[in-house]
Coordinates of C-alpha atoms in Angstrom, one line a residue:
Chain A
M243 CA 226.6 6.3 -10.3
I244 CA 224.3 3.4 -11.5
N245 CA 224.5 0.6 -8.7
Q246 CA 223.5 -2.7 -9.8
P247 CA 220.2 -4.0 -8.2
V248 CA 220.9 -6.6 -5.7
T249 CA 217.3 -7.5 -4.9
Q250 CA 214.1 -7.4 -6.5
E251 CA 213.1 -4.6 -3.8
E252 CA 216.2 -2.9 -4.7
K253 CA 215.6 -3.0 -8.4
L254 CA 212.1 -1.6 -7.9
L255 CA 213.4 1.3 -5.8
T256 CA 216.3 2.2 -8.2
R257 CA 215.4 3.0 -11.6
S258 CA 212.6 5.2 -11.9
L259 CA 214.1 8.3 -10.5
E260 CA 217.6 9.9 -10.3
G261 CA 218.0 13.4 -8.4
E262 CA 215.2 15.7 -8.7
K263 CA 213.0 16.3 -11.5
R264 CA 210.7 19.3 -12.1
A265 CA 207.7 18.4 -13.9
F266 CA 204.4 19.7 -14.9
M267 CA 201.9 17.2 -14.7
Y268 CA 198.2 16.1 -13.7
G269 CA 197.4 15.0 -10.2
N270 CA 196.8 11.4 -11.2
E271 CA 200.1 11.2 -12.8
V272 CA 201.8 12.7 -9.7
V273 CA 200.3 9.5 -7.9
V274 CA 201.9 7.2 -10.3
W275 CA 205.3 8.7 -10.2
A276 CA 205.1 8.7 -6.4
A277 CA 204.0 5.1 -6.3
L278 CA 207.0 4.1 -8.7
A279 CA 209.2 6.2 -6.4
A280 CA 208.2 4.3 -3.4
G281 CA 208.8 0.9 -5.0
A282 CA 205.3 -0.1 -5.6
E283 CA 205.3 -3.2 -7.6
F284 CA 201.7 -3.8 -8.5
L285 CA 198.5 -1.9 -9.2
F286 CA 195.2 -3.6 -9.5
G287 CA 192.4 -1.1 -10.3
Y288 CA 189.0 -0.6 -11.7
P289 CA 188.1 2.3 -13.9
I290 CA 186.2 5.2 -12.2
T291 CA 186.2 8.8 -12.8
P292 CA 188.2 10.8 -11.8
Q293 CA 191.0 8.6 -11.0
N294 CA 191.3 6.7 -14.3
E295 CA 194.6 8.3 -15.4
V296 CA 196.3 6.6 -12.4
M297 CA 195.5 3.5 -14.2
H298 CA 196.3 4.9 -17.6
Y299 CA 199.7 6.3 -16.7
W300 CA 200.7 3.2 -14.6
S301 CA 199.9 0.7 -17.3
R302 CA 202.1 2.6 -19.6
L303 CA 205.0 3.1 -17.0
A304 CA 204.8 -0.1 -15.3
P305 CA 206.5 -2.3 -18.0
R306 CA 209.4 0.1 -18.2
Y307 CA 210.2 -0.4 -14.4
G308 CA 209.4 -3.9 -14.2
R309 CA 206.1 -3.3 -12.3
G310 CA 202.8 -5.0 -12.6
F311 CA 199.2 -4.0 -13.5
L312 CA 195.8 -5.9 -13.7
Q313 CA 192.6 -4.3 -14.3
T314 CA 190.0 -6.2 -12.4
E315 CA 186.3 -7.0 -12.7
D316 CA 185.3 -4.3 -9.8
E317 CA 186.5 -2.4 -6.8
L318 CA 186.2 -5.6 -4.5
S319 CA 188.4 -7.8 -6.7
A320 CA 190.8 -4.7 -7.0
G321 CA 191.1 -4.5 -3.3
F322 CA 191.2 -8.1 -2.4
A323 CA 193.9 -8.8 -5.2
V324 CA 195.8 -5.9 -3.7
L325 CA 195.6 -7.6 -0.2
G326 CA 196.6 -11.0 -1.7
G327 CA 199.6 -9.5 -3.4
I328 CA 200.9 -7.7 -0.2
M329 CA 200.5 -10.9 1.7
A330 CA 202.4 -12.6 -0.7
G331 CA 205.3 -9.9 -0.3
A332 CA 204.8 -7.2 -2.7
R333 CA 204.1 -3.8 -2.5
C334 CA 200.7 -2.9 -4.0
F335 CA 198.0 -0.5 -4.2
S336 CA 195.0 0.9 -5.8
A337 CA 193.2 4.2 -6.6
T338 CA 189.5 4.9 -6.7
A339 CA 186.5 7.3 -6.2
G340 CA 182.9 7.8 -5.0
P341 CA 181.1 4.5 -5.3
G342 CA 184.3 2.6 -5.6
T343 CA 185.4 3.9 -2.3
V344 CA 182.3 2.3 -0.9
L345 CA 183.2 -1.1 -2.5
F346 CA 186.9 -0.6 -1.2
Q347 CA 185.4 -0.5 2.6
E348 CA 185.3 -4.4 2.7
P349 CA 189.0 -5.0 1.6
L350 CA 189.9 -2.0 3.8
S351 CA 188.2 -3.7 7.1
M352 CA 190.1 -6.8 6.4
A353 CA 193.3 -4.8 6.2
E354 CA 192.5 -3.3 9.5
M355 CA 191.9 -6.7 11.2
M356 CA 194.9 -8.5 9.6
R357 CA 197.4 -5.7 9.7
I358 CA 197.8 -5.5 6.0
P359 CA 199.5 -2.5 5.1
M360 CA 197.3 -1.4 2.0
V361 CA 197.6 1.9 0.3
L362 CA 194.5 3.3 -1.6
V363 CA 194.4 6.7 -3.4
V364 CA 191.1 8.2 -3.4
Q365 CA 190.1 11.0 -5.7
Q366 CA 187.0 12.2 -4.4
R367 CA 183.8 12.9 -6.7
G368 CA 180.4 14.3 -5.7
G369 CA 178.1 12.2 -3.9
P370 CA 175.7 10.6 -2.7
S371 CA 175.0 8.0 -5.4
T372 CA 176.6 8.5 -8.8
A373 CA 176.2 12.3 -8.3
T374 CA 179.3 14.0 -10.3
V375 CA 182.4 12.6 -11.9
I376 CA 184.1 15.9 -11.0
Y377 CA 184.8 17.0 -7.5
S378 CA 183.7 17.2 -3.8
Q379 CA 184.9 16.7 -0.3
Q380 CA 182.2 14.2 0.4
E381 CA 184.6 11.0 1.3
V382 CA 185.9 12.1 4.4
F383 CA 183.7 9.8 6.7
L384 CA 183.7 7.3 4.2
T385 CA 187.5 7.1 4.1
I386 CA 187.8 7.1 7.8
F387 CA 184.9 5.3 9.2
G388 CA 183.4 3.5 6.2
G389 CA 184.1 -0.1 7.3
N390 CA 182.5 -2.4 9.8
G391 CA 184.9 -1.5 12.6
E392 CA 186.6 1.1 14.3
G393 CA 188.2 3.3 11.4
L394 CA 191.8 1.9 12.2
R395 CA 193.3 3.8 9.2
V396 CA 195.7 6.7 8.2
V397 CA 194.0 9.3 6.0
Y398 CA 196.3 11.9 4.3
S399 CA 194.5 14.8 2.7
P400 CA 197.0 16.7 0.3
G401 CA 196.6 20.1 -0.5
S402 CA 198.8 20.5 -3.6
H403 CA 200.7 18.4 -6.3
Q404 CA 203.7 18.5 -4.5
E405 CA 201.9 17.1 -1.2
M406 CA 200.3 14.5 -3.3
Y407 CA 203.7 13.2 -4.5
D408 CA 205.1 13.6 -0.9
L409 CA 202.2 12.2 0.9
T410 CA 201.6 9.4 -1.4
I411 CA 205.2 8.2 -0.7
K412 CA 204.5 8.8 2.8
A413 CA 201.5 6.7 2.6
F414 CA 203.7 3.7 1.6
A415 CA 206.1 4.3 4.4
T416 CA 203.5 4.8 6.8
A417 CA 201.4 1.5 5.9
W418 CA 204.6 -0.4 6.0
E419 CA 206.0 1.0 9.2
Y420 CA 202.4 0.8 11.2
R421 CA 200.7 -1.8 9.3
F422 CA 197.4 0.1 9.0
P423 CA 195.7 0.7 5.7
T424 CA 196.6 3.9 4.7
L425 CA 194.8 6.4 2.3
V426 CA 195.6 9.4 0.3
L427 CA 192.2 11.5 0.2
G428 CA 192.6 13.5 -3.1
D429 CA 189.7 15.1 -5.3
G430 CA 188.7 15.4 -8.9
Y431 CA 190.2 18.9 -9.2
Q432 CA 193.6 17.8 -8.0
A433 CA 193.5 14.7 -10.1
K434 CA 192.6 16.5 -13.3
M435 CA 194.6 19.7 -12.6
R436 CA 198.2 20.3 -13.8
E437 CA 200.7 22.1 -11.8
P438 CA 204.5 22.0 -11.1
V439 CA 206.0 19.3 -8.8
T440 CA 209.4 18.4 -7.9
L441 CA 209.7 14.6 -8.2
Y442 CA 212.6 12.8 -6.2
D443 CA 213.8 9.5 -5.0
P444 CA 212.7 9.2 -1.6
R445 CA 215.7 7.4 -0.6
E446 CA 217.7 10.2 -1.3
K447 CA 215.7 12.3 1.1
G448 CA 216.1 9.7 3.9
I449 CA 212.8 8.7 3.9
D450 CA 212.6 5.1 5.3
L451 CA 210.3 2.9 3.2
K452 CA 210.3 -0.1 5.1
P453 CA 211.0 -3.6 3.5
T454 CA 208.0 -5.6 2.4
F455 CA 207.5 -8.9 4.1
P456 CA 205.6 -12.0 3.1
M457 CA 203.1 -13.1 5.4
V458 CA 202.4 -16.5 3.4
G459 CA 204.5 -18.3 1.1
L460 CA 207.5 -18.5 3.8
K461 CA 210.6 -20.5 3.5
G462 CA 210.5 -24.2 4.4
V463 CA 207.9 -27.0 4.5
P464 CA 205.1 -26.1 6.7
G465 CA 204.6 -28.6 9.5
V466 CA 208.1 -29.9 8.9
D467 CA 210.7 -27.1 8.9
R468 CA 208.4 -24.4 10.1
E469 CA 204.9 -23.7 11.7
P470 CA 202.2 -23.0 8.9
A471 CA 201.3 -19.3 8.6
H472 CA 197.6 -19.2 9.3
W473 CA 195.7 -16.1 9.0
R474 CA 192.1 -15.3 10.0
N475 CA 189.6 -12.7 10.6
A476 CA 186.5 -14.6 11.7
F477 CA 186.4 -15.5 15.6
S478 CA 184.0 -17.9 17.4
V479 CA 183.1 -15.9 20.5
E480 CA 183.0 -12.3 21.7
E481 CA 186.1 -12.6 23.9
E482 CA 188.2 -14.1 21.2
L483 CA 187.6 -11.0 18.9
Y484 CA 188.1 -8.8 21.8
E485 CA 191.6 -10.3 22.7
V486 CA 192.7 -9.7 18.9
L487 CA 191.1 -6.4 18.6
K488 CA 192.2 -4.6 21.8
P489 CA 196.0 -4.6 21.0
I490 CA 195.2 -3.4 17.5
I491 CA 193.2 -0.4 18.7
D492 CA 195.9 0.2 21.4
D493 CA 198.6 0.2 18.7
F494 CA 196.6 2.7 16.4
H495 CA 196.3 5.1 19.6
R496 CA 200.0 4.7 20.5
A497 CA 200.9 5.5 16.8
A498 CA 198.4 8.4 16.4
P499 CA 200.4 11.4 18.0
S500 CA 203.6 10.6 15.7
L501 CA 201.2 10.3 12.6
S502 CA 199.3 13.3 12.7
E503 CA 200.3 16.3 10.8
K504 CA 198.9 19.9 10.1
E505 CA 199.8 22.9 8.6
E506 CA 199.0 26.6 10.4
G507 CA 199.6 30.0 9.7
F508 CA 199.0 33.5 10.4
L509 CA 198.0 32.9 14.0
E510 CA 199.5 36.0 15.8
G511 CA 196.9 38.0 17.5
V512 CA 194.4 36.2 15.6
E513 CA 190.6 36.8 16.0
L514 CA 189.2 34.3 13.5
I515 CA 190.6 30.9 12.7
V516 CA 189.7 29.5 9.0
V517 CA 189.9 25.5 9.0
A518 CA 189.9 23.6 6.0
H519 CA 191.7 20.3 4.6
G520 CA 192.8 19.4 1.0
I521 CA 192.6 21.6 -1.9
V522 CA 190.3 23.8 -0.2
G523 CA 193.0 24.7 2.4
R524 CA 194.8 26.5 -0.6
S525 CA 191.8 28.9 -1.1
V526 CA 191.7 29.3 2.6
R527 CA 195.6 30.2 2.8
S528 CA 195.0 32.8 -0.2
A529 CA 192.2 34.2 1.6
V530 CA 193.9 34.6 4.9
R531 CA 197.0 36.2 3.2
E532 CA 195.0 38.7 1.6
L533 CA 193.1 39.5 4.6
R534 CA 196.2 39.9 6.7
E535 CA 197.5 42.2 4.1
K536 CA 194.7 44.3 5.2
D537 CA 195.4 44.0 8.8
I538 CA 192.6 41.8 9.3
P539 CA 193.5 39.5 12.1
V540 CA 192.5 35.9 10.4
G541 CA 194.6 32.8 10.6
F542 CA 194.3 29.4 9.1
F543 CA 194.6 25.6 10.3
R544 CA 194.6 22.8 7.8
P545 CA 194.7 19.3 9.1
I546 CA 197.0 17.2 6.9
T547 CA 195.9 13.9 8.4
L548 CA 192.2 13.5 8.6
R549 CA 192.8 10.3 10.7
P550 CA 194.5 10.5 13.3
F551 CA 193.2 14.1 13.5
P552 CA 195.7 16.5 14.8
D553 CA 193.3 17.0 17.8
K554 CA 195.7 18.5 20.2
D555 CA 197.2 21.1 17.8
I556 CA 193.7 22.3 16.9
K557 CA 193.0 22.5 20.8
N558 CA 196.0 24.8 21.2
V559 CA 195.0 27.0 18.6
L560 CA 191.5 27.3 19.4
T561 CA 192.4 27.9 23.0
A562 CA 194.0 31.2 21.9
C563 CA 190.9 32.3 19.6
S564 CA 187.4 31.5 20.5
R565 CA 186.0 31.7 16.9
L566 CA 186.4 29.5 14.0
L567 CA 185.0 29.3 10.6
V568 CA 184.9 25.7 9.1
V569 CA 185.2 25.7 5.1
E570 CA 184.6 22.5 3.2
S571 CA 183.0 21.2 -0.1
A572 CA 180.8 18.9 2.1
Q573 CA 177.9 19.4 4.7
G574 CA 179.8 19.4 7.7
Q575 CA 182.2 16.3 7.6
L576 CA 185.2 18.1 8.7
A577 CA 183.2 20.2 11.0
K578 CA 182.1 17.1 12.8
L579 CA 185.8 15.8 13.0
I580 CA 186.5 19.1 14.5
R581 CA 183.8 18.9 17.1
I582 CA 185.0 15.4 18.1
A583 CA 188.7 16.6 18.3
I584 CA 187.9 19.6 20.6
G585 CA 185.4 17.9 22.9
G586 CA 182.4 19.5 24.8
E587 CA 184.1 21.9 27.2
L588 CA 186.1 23.8 24.5
E589 CA 183.1 23.7 22.2
H590 CA 181.0 25.6 24.5
S591 CA 183.3 28.6 24.7
L592 CA 183.7 28.6 21.0
K593 CA 181.7 30.0 18.1
M594 CA 181.9 27.8 15.1
Y595 CA 180.8 29.5 11.8
T596 CA 180.6 27.3 8.8
Y597 CA 180.6 27.6 5.0
F598 CA 179.5 24.5 3.6
R599 CA 179.3 24.0 -0.2
P600 CA 178.5 20.0 -0.8
G601 CA 180.1 19.1 -4.2
L602 CA 181.1 22.6 -5.1
G603 CA 184.6 24.2 -5.4
I604 CA 185.5 27.1 -3.1
T605 CA 187.4 30.1 -4.2
A606 CA 189.6 32.2 -2.0
E607 CA 187.2 35.2 -2.9
E608 CA 184.4 33.4 -1.3
V609 CA 186.4 32.7 1.9
V610 CA 187.5 36.3 2.2
Q611 CA 183.8 37.6 2.0
E612 CA 182.6 35.0 4.5
A613 CA 185.3 35.9 6.9
R614 CA 184.7 39.8 6.5
A615 CA 180.9 39.0 7.2
I616 CA 181.6 37.3 10.3
L617 CA 183.9 39.8 11.6
N618 CA 181.3 42.5 10.6
G619 CA 178.8 40.4 12.9
E620 CA 176.8 39.6 10.0
R621 CA 176.8 35.9 10.8
E622 CA 175.7 35.8 14.4
K623 CA 172.6 34.0 14.0
D624 CA 174.1 31.1 12.2
A625 CA 177.2 30.5 14.4
S626 CA 177.4 27.3 16.0
V627 CA 173.9 26.1 14.9
A628 CA 174.9 25.2 11.3
L629 CA 173.3 22.1 10.1
L630 CA 176.1 19.4 10.5
Chain B
M158 CA 201.4 -43.5 5.2
S159 CA 198.8 -44.9 2.9
E160 CA 196.3 -42.7 1.1
Q161 CA 193.6 -43.9 3.1
S162 CA 194.8 -42.4 6.5
M163 CA 195.3 -38.8 7.2
P164 CA 197.4 -37.1 4.5
L165 CA 200.4 -35.5 5.3
S166 CA 199.5 -32.1 4.7
W167 CA 196.7 -32.3 7.1
R168 CA 197.5 -30.5 10.7
T169 CA 197.1 -33.2 13.4
E170 CA 197.0 -30.6 16.0
T171 CA 193.7 -29.2 14.6
K172 CA 192.0 -32.8 14.1
P173 CA 189.4 -34.0 14.9
H174 CA 188.2 -31.0 12.7
K175 CA 185.6 -28.6 13.3
F176 CA 183.1 -29.8 10.7
C177 CA 179.6 -31.0 11.7
P178 CA 179.4 -34.9 11.8
G179 CA 178.3 -36.1 8.2
C180 CA 179.8 -32.8 6.7
G181 CA 181.5 -33.2 3.1
H182 CA 184.1 -30.7 4.0
G183 CA 186.5 -33.1 5.5
L184 CA 186.5 -35.3 2.6
V185 CA 187.0 -32.7 0.0
L186 CA 190.0 -31.4 2.3
K187 CA 191.2 -35.0 2.4
A188 CA 190.9 -35.3 -1.3
L189 CA 192.9 -31.9 -1.8
G190 CA 195.6 -33.2 1.0
M191 CA 196.4 -36.2 -0.8
A192 CA 196.7 -34.4 -4.1
V193 CA 199.0 -31.8 -2.5
D194 CA 201.1 -34.8 -1.0
R195 CA 201.3 -36.7 -4.3
L196 CA 202.6 -33.5 -5.9
K197 CA 204.9 -32.7 -3.0
I198 CA 204.2 -28.8 -3.4
A199 CA 203.1 -28.0 0.4
E200 CA 206.0 -25.2 0.5
R201 CA 204.3 -23.5 -2.7
V202 CA 200.9 -23.8 -1.7
L203 CA 198.9 -20.6 -0.7
F204 CA 195.4 -21.9 0.5
G205 CA 192.7 -19.3 0.8
C206 CA 189.3 -20.2 2.3
D207 CA 186.2 -18.0 1.9
I208 CA 183.3 -17.2 4.5
G209 CA 180.9 -19.7 5.2
C210 CA 181.5 -23.3 6.5
S211 CA 184.7 -23.0 4.3
L212 CA 186.1 -20.6 6.8
L213 CA 186.7 -23.5 9.3
S214 CA 189.6 -24.7 7.3
W215 CA 191.7 -21.9 8.2
D216 CA 193.9 -23.9 10.3
F217 CA 193.2 -27.2 8.7
F218 CA 196.3 -27.8 7.0
N219 CA 200.0 -27.7 7.4
L220 CA 199.8 -25.2 4.5
D221 CA 200.2 -21.3 4.5
T222 CA 196.4 -20.2 4.8
V223 CA 194.5 -17.1 4.9
Q224 CA 190.7 -16.8 5.4
T225 CA 189.5 -14.0 3.4
H226 CA 185.9 -12.6 3.1
H227 CA 182.5 -14.1 1.7
G228 CA 183.0 -14.4 -2.0
R229 CA 186.6 -12.8 -2.2
T230 CA 188.9 -15.6 -2.1
V231 CA 189.3 -15.7 -5.9
P232 CA 190.5 -12.2 -6.2
F233 CA 192.6 -12.5 -3.2
I234 CA 194.3 -15.7 -4.6
V235 CA 194.7 -13.8 -7.9
G236 CA 196.4 -10.9 -6.5
A237 CA 199.0 -13.3 -4.6
K238 CA 199.6 -15.3 -7.7
R239 CA 200.1 -12.4 -10.1
A240 CA 202.4 -10.5 -7.5
R241 CA 204.2 -13.9 -6.9
P242 CA 203.7 -16.5 -9.5
H243 CA 205.9 -19.1 -7.8
L244 CA 203.2 -19.7 -5.3
V245 CA 200.4 -22.3 -6.1
G246 CA 197.3 -20.7 -5.5
I247 CA 193.9 -22.7 -4.3
A248 CA 190.8 -20.7 -3.5
Y249 CA 188.4 -22.7 -1.3
M250 CA 184.8 -21.8 -1.1
G251 CA 181.1 -23.0 -1.0
D252 CA 178.4 -22.7 -3.6
G253 CA 177.2 -19.5 -2.2
G254 CA 180.8 -17.8 -2.4
G255 CA 181.6 -19.2 -5.9
Y256 CA 178.1 -18.8 -7.7
A257 CA 176.2 -16.1 -5.9
I258 CA 178.2 -13.2 -4.1
G259 CA 181.6 -13.9 -5.7
V260 CA 180.4 -15.2 -9.2
Q261 CA 181.8 -12.1 -10.9
H262 CA 185.3 -13.1 -9.7
L263 CA 184.7 -16.6 -11.0
V264 CA 183.5 -15.5 -14.2
N265 CA 186.3 -13.0 -15.0
A266 CA 189.2 -14.9 -13.4
T267 CA 188.3 -17.6 -16.2
M268 CA 188.0 -15.2 -18.8
R269 CA 191.6 -14.2 -17.7
N270 CA 192.7 -17.8 -17.4
E271 CA 194.2 -16.9 -14.2
R272 CA 196.8 -19.6 -12.9
I273 CA 194.9 -20.6 -10.0
L274 CA 192.7 -23.6 -8.6
V275 CA 189.2 -22.7 -7.6
I276 CA 187.2 -25.4 -5.6
I277 CA 183.6 -25.0 -5.0
V278 CA 181.9 -27.1 -2.5
N279 CA 178.3 -27.4 -3.7
N280 CA 176.2 -28.8 -0.8
T281 CA 173.0 -27.1 -2.1
T282 CA 172.6 -24.8 0.9
Y283 CA 174.0 -21.9 2.8
A284 CA 174.9 -24.1 5.8
M285 CA 177.0 -21.8 8.1
T286 CA 174.0 -19.1 8.1
G287 CA 171.4 -21.6 8.9
G288 CA 170.2 -23.3 5.7
Q289 CA 168.8 -20.9 3.5
M290 CA 168.8 -21.4 -0.5
A291 CA 171.7 -21.4 -2.5
P292 CA 172.1 -20.9 -6.4
T293 CA 172.6 -24.7 -6.4
S294 CA 169.6 -25.8 -4.2
L295 CA 167.6 -28.3 -6.2
L296 CA 164.1 -28.0 -7.4
G297 CA 161.6 -28.6 -4.8
Q298 CA 164.2 -28.4 -1.9
K299 CA 162.9 -27.3 1.1
T300 CA 165.4 -24.5 2.9
E301 CA 164.8 -21.9 5.6
T302 CA 164.3 -19.5 2.7
T303 CA 162.0 -21.7 0.5
P304 CA 160.1 -23.2 3.1
G305 CA 157.7 -24.8 0.4
G306 CA 160.4 -26.0 -1.6
R307 CA 162.4 -24.2 -4.4
E308 CA 159.9 -23.2 -7.4
P309 CA 161.6 -22.4 -10.6
D310 CA 159.1 -19.6 -11.4
Q311 CA 160.0 -17.8 -8.1
E312 CA 163.7 -18.8 -7.4
G313 CA 164.8 -20.1 -10.9
F314 CA 166.6 -23.1 -11.8
P315 CA 169.6 -24.6 -9.7
L316 CA 173.1 -23.4 -11.3
R317 CA 175.3 -25.9 -12.9
G318 CA 178.6 -23.9 -12.2
P319 CA 181.1 -26.1 -14.2
E320 CA 179.0 -26.2 -17.2
M321 CA 178.6 -22.4 -17.0
I322 CA 182.5 -22.1 -16.7
A323 CA 183.1 -24.7 -19.5
S324 CA 180.9 -22.8 -21.9
F325 CA 183.5 -20.2 -22.0
A326 CA 186.6 -21.7 -20.6
P327 CA 189.7 -20.5 -22.4
E328 CA 192.2 -22.8 -24.0
G329 CA 194.4 -24.4 -21.2
A330 CA 191.6 -24.4 -18.4
Y331 CA 190.5 -27.4 -16.7
V332 CA 186.8 -27.8 -15.4
A333 CA 185.4 -30.8 -13.5
R334 CA 183.0 -32.0 -11.1
G335 CA 183.7 -34.6 -8.4
S336 CA 181.8 -35.7 -5.4
V337 CA 182.8 -36.6 -1.7
S338 CA 181.0 -40.1 -2.5
Q339 CA 184.1 -40.6 -4.8
V340 CA 187.0 -39.4 -2.6
Q341 CA 189.7 -40.9 -4.9
R342 CA 188.1 -39.8 -8.0
L343 CA 187.7 -36.2 -6.6
S344 CA 191.5 -36.3 -5.6
R345 CA 192.8 -37.1 -8.9
Y346 CA 190.6 -34.2 -10.3
L347 CA 192.1 -32.0 -7.8
E348 CA 195.7 -33.1 -8.7
R349 CA 195.1 -32.4 -12.1
G350 CA 193.6 -29.1 -11.2
L351 CA 196.9 -28.3 -9.4
E352 CA 199.1 -29.8 -12.2
N353 CA 197.6 -27.6 -14.5
Q354 CA 198.6 -24.6 -12.7
L355 CA 201.9 -26.0 -12.2
R356 CA 202.5 -26.4 -15.8
D357 CA 201.2 -22.5 -16.3
R358 CA 198.5 -23.8 -18.6
G359 CA 195.4 -22.0 -17.3
I360 CA 192.8 -21.8 -14.6
S361 CA 191.2 -24.8 -12.8
V362 CA 187.7 -24.7 -11.7
I363 CA 186.6 -28.0 -9.9
E364 CA 183.1 -28.5 -8.1
A365 CA 182.8 -31.0 -5.4
L366 CA 179.2 -32.3 -4.5
S367 CA 179.1 -32.5 -0.9
T368 CA 176.7 -33.2 1.8
C369 CA 174.9 -31.1 4.8
P370 CA 172.7 -33.6 7.0
T371 CA 172.6 -30.7 9.8
N372 CA 170.7 -28.3 7.5
W373 CA 169.2 -31.2 5.2
R374 CA 167.8 -32.7 8.1
T375 CA 168.6 -36.0 7.0
N376 CA 170.0 -39.3 8.5
A377 CA 173.1 -41.1 7.3
V378 CA 171.2 -43.1 4.6
D379 CA 169.0 -40.3 3.2
T380 CA 172.0 -38.0 3.1
W381 CA 173.9 -40.4 1.0
K382 CA 170.8 -40.9 -1.0
Y383 CA 170.3 -37.2 -1.6
L384 CA 174.3 -36.9 -2.5
E385 CA 174.3 -40.1 -4.9
K386 CA 170.8 -39.8 -6.5
E387 CA 169.1 -36.4 -6.5
M388 CA 172.4 -34.2 -6.7
T389 CA 174.3 -36.6 -9.0
D390 CA 171.4 -36.8 -11.5
Y391 CA 171.1 -33.1 -11.7
Y392 CA 175.1 -32.4 -11.5
P393 CA 176.7 -35.2 -13.3
L394 CA 180.2 -35.9 -12.2
G395 CA 183.1 -35.8 -14.6
E396 CA 185.6 -33.6 -16.4
L397 CA 183.9 -31.1 -18.7
V398 CA 187.1 -29.4 -20.1
S399 CA 190.6 -30.6 -19.8
P400 CA 194.0 -30.1 -21.7
W401 CA 194.9 -34.0 -21.0
K402 CA 191.9 -34.9 -23.2
K403 CA 193.8 -33.4 -26.2
N404 CA 196.9 -35.4 -25.5
K405 CA 196.7 -39.5 -25.5
A406 CA 200.0 -39.7 -24.1
E407 CA 199.5 -37.5 -20.9
E408 CA 196.1 -39.3 -20.6
E409 CA 198.0 -42.5 -19.9
V410 CA 200.0 -40.9 -17.1
V411 CA 197.2 -39.6 -15.1
R412 CA 194.7 -42.3 -15.5
L413 CA 191.4 -41.9 -13.5

């Protein structure tokens, strides 16, 4: 049963889990087990609430499974140490939130330019500024478009602990396959909440975690046995940059259709589509189920990837139904993504209702109430003119 | 090949190099190249360069090299070294990257005694951006952002980086200041810095006094005078912290 590890990589992937394990744990702990199972070798992190327990659990579990940990002096150093470790050939990651996500933009932009497969877990807290340490969905734009550049990143938005586990593992697989920085966008509620989750070894599920590859420290004397590895991100002239950047953008767009993911439900005969992501998607799903039990024709759509956005899927759904309600714990960050995805033509034939609660949690009851109000014609003057 | 000509670890395809005439970077990199040659560690070296004039060294060596961001070379090299300790990590930057935007990394890497070599090139100015004041600009020095000269009341006193680092450098650290006016001596310091890492003893922080005639707007004579007189008066050369100093026998082996 127990195979002797043959390589360091093999060793890292073997021992953390065997078979499936049912557990009841915090979201931050789920992240740690997922990273262990995905063969992450090193966590460089800096304390910020609500992601601290990622470091707490990792620093206890890491020695047991031969992994490394360093608490750095800030998020900039955490991010750049992650990049250094990855380029040296190790699967490294970090976790952060709020103002920390702001500082992480700098290493993320270097990862975009140099195709470094960096994984970052973000547990959103309130914003702007220090705001709250508790919860929001206000880091959507920051995680997608926060850097100086084109947002060449993959962003997963999990809606349960099981998805937190699945998508964190998938983030490592995606990052190493496509070589774009990949983020898991959780939130403080998910981070600090306990619920059941099934842990598993990704290889037993046939998940292809691509091997790591050193970009420096290669075999042989550079200049004698081989060419030296020279990596840069600064260019002398505009055309030089364009020549490098264009293929990266093309790669991203080529990969987008196979990366985008969504969940949808109750679409038969639907008269109002409710769209939400992450934990708010759970409230929406419950609300829609409840309304359907009363024969009220409401359906839901939940983007699982916020970048690339499942734009074809949402277009398909909205072609069949001309009313949508966007629900989010932010002032229209998801709604803006939807507007970009559906484009001008469809937008004019649609009525977009919104329920924005920046920094507040949203319950199923609120969604039920809002959907009923819309269907009763009580929200007509707000439709499509919501303050985005 | 003698040490006076091009070091073996230099990449001939990218020479002549891209630095301005009279710039000291070429001499610091020569001193480093000679040290790498003497230790025969080219296969293990990871050379990281900062942003600023130091970014031009991204293809300078026949060494695996990564150009990072302004001030972030230390944490980048720390991450690589922590993840793959067999690498010999070198973080190469200017005084802005080392003592201003990235000083928290320098201080904390020293506190943790990271097994890396940090080289800070002190030319008393932000050169790539056009000659603004640096933490190291001397009192009275005219720069683009101190057109009347650096005033201590307004801009403070020039930062002595190695002295700051030496004040809390842990056991095993190596801290020194060399100058491009003494390339052989600088090269010995760099060799010791690398040796210190190879022996897994601690961090090495070496400042190299350097020249920037382009932004100083000086001719050859005045450039050298500024380096050897004004700068060296305020920034004395020498080893500030050295594990070798505690061991007479080793001191004999690497005689400076």
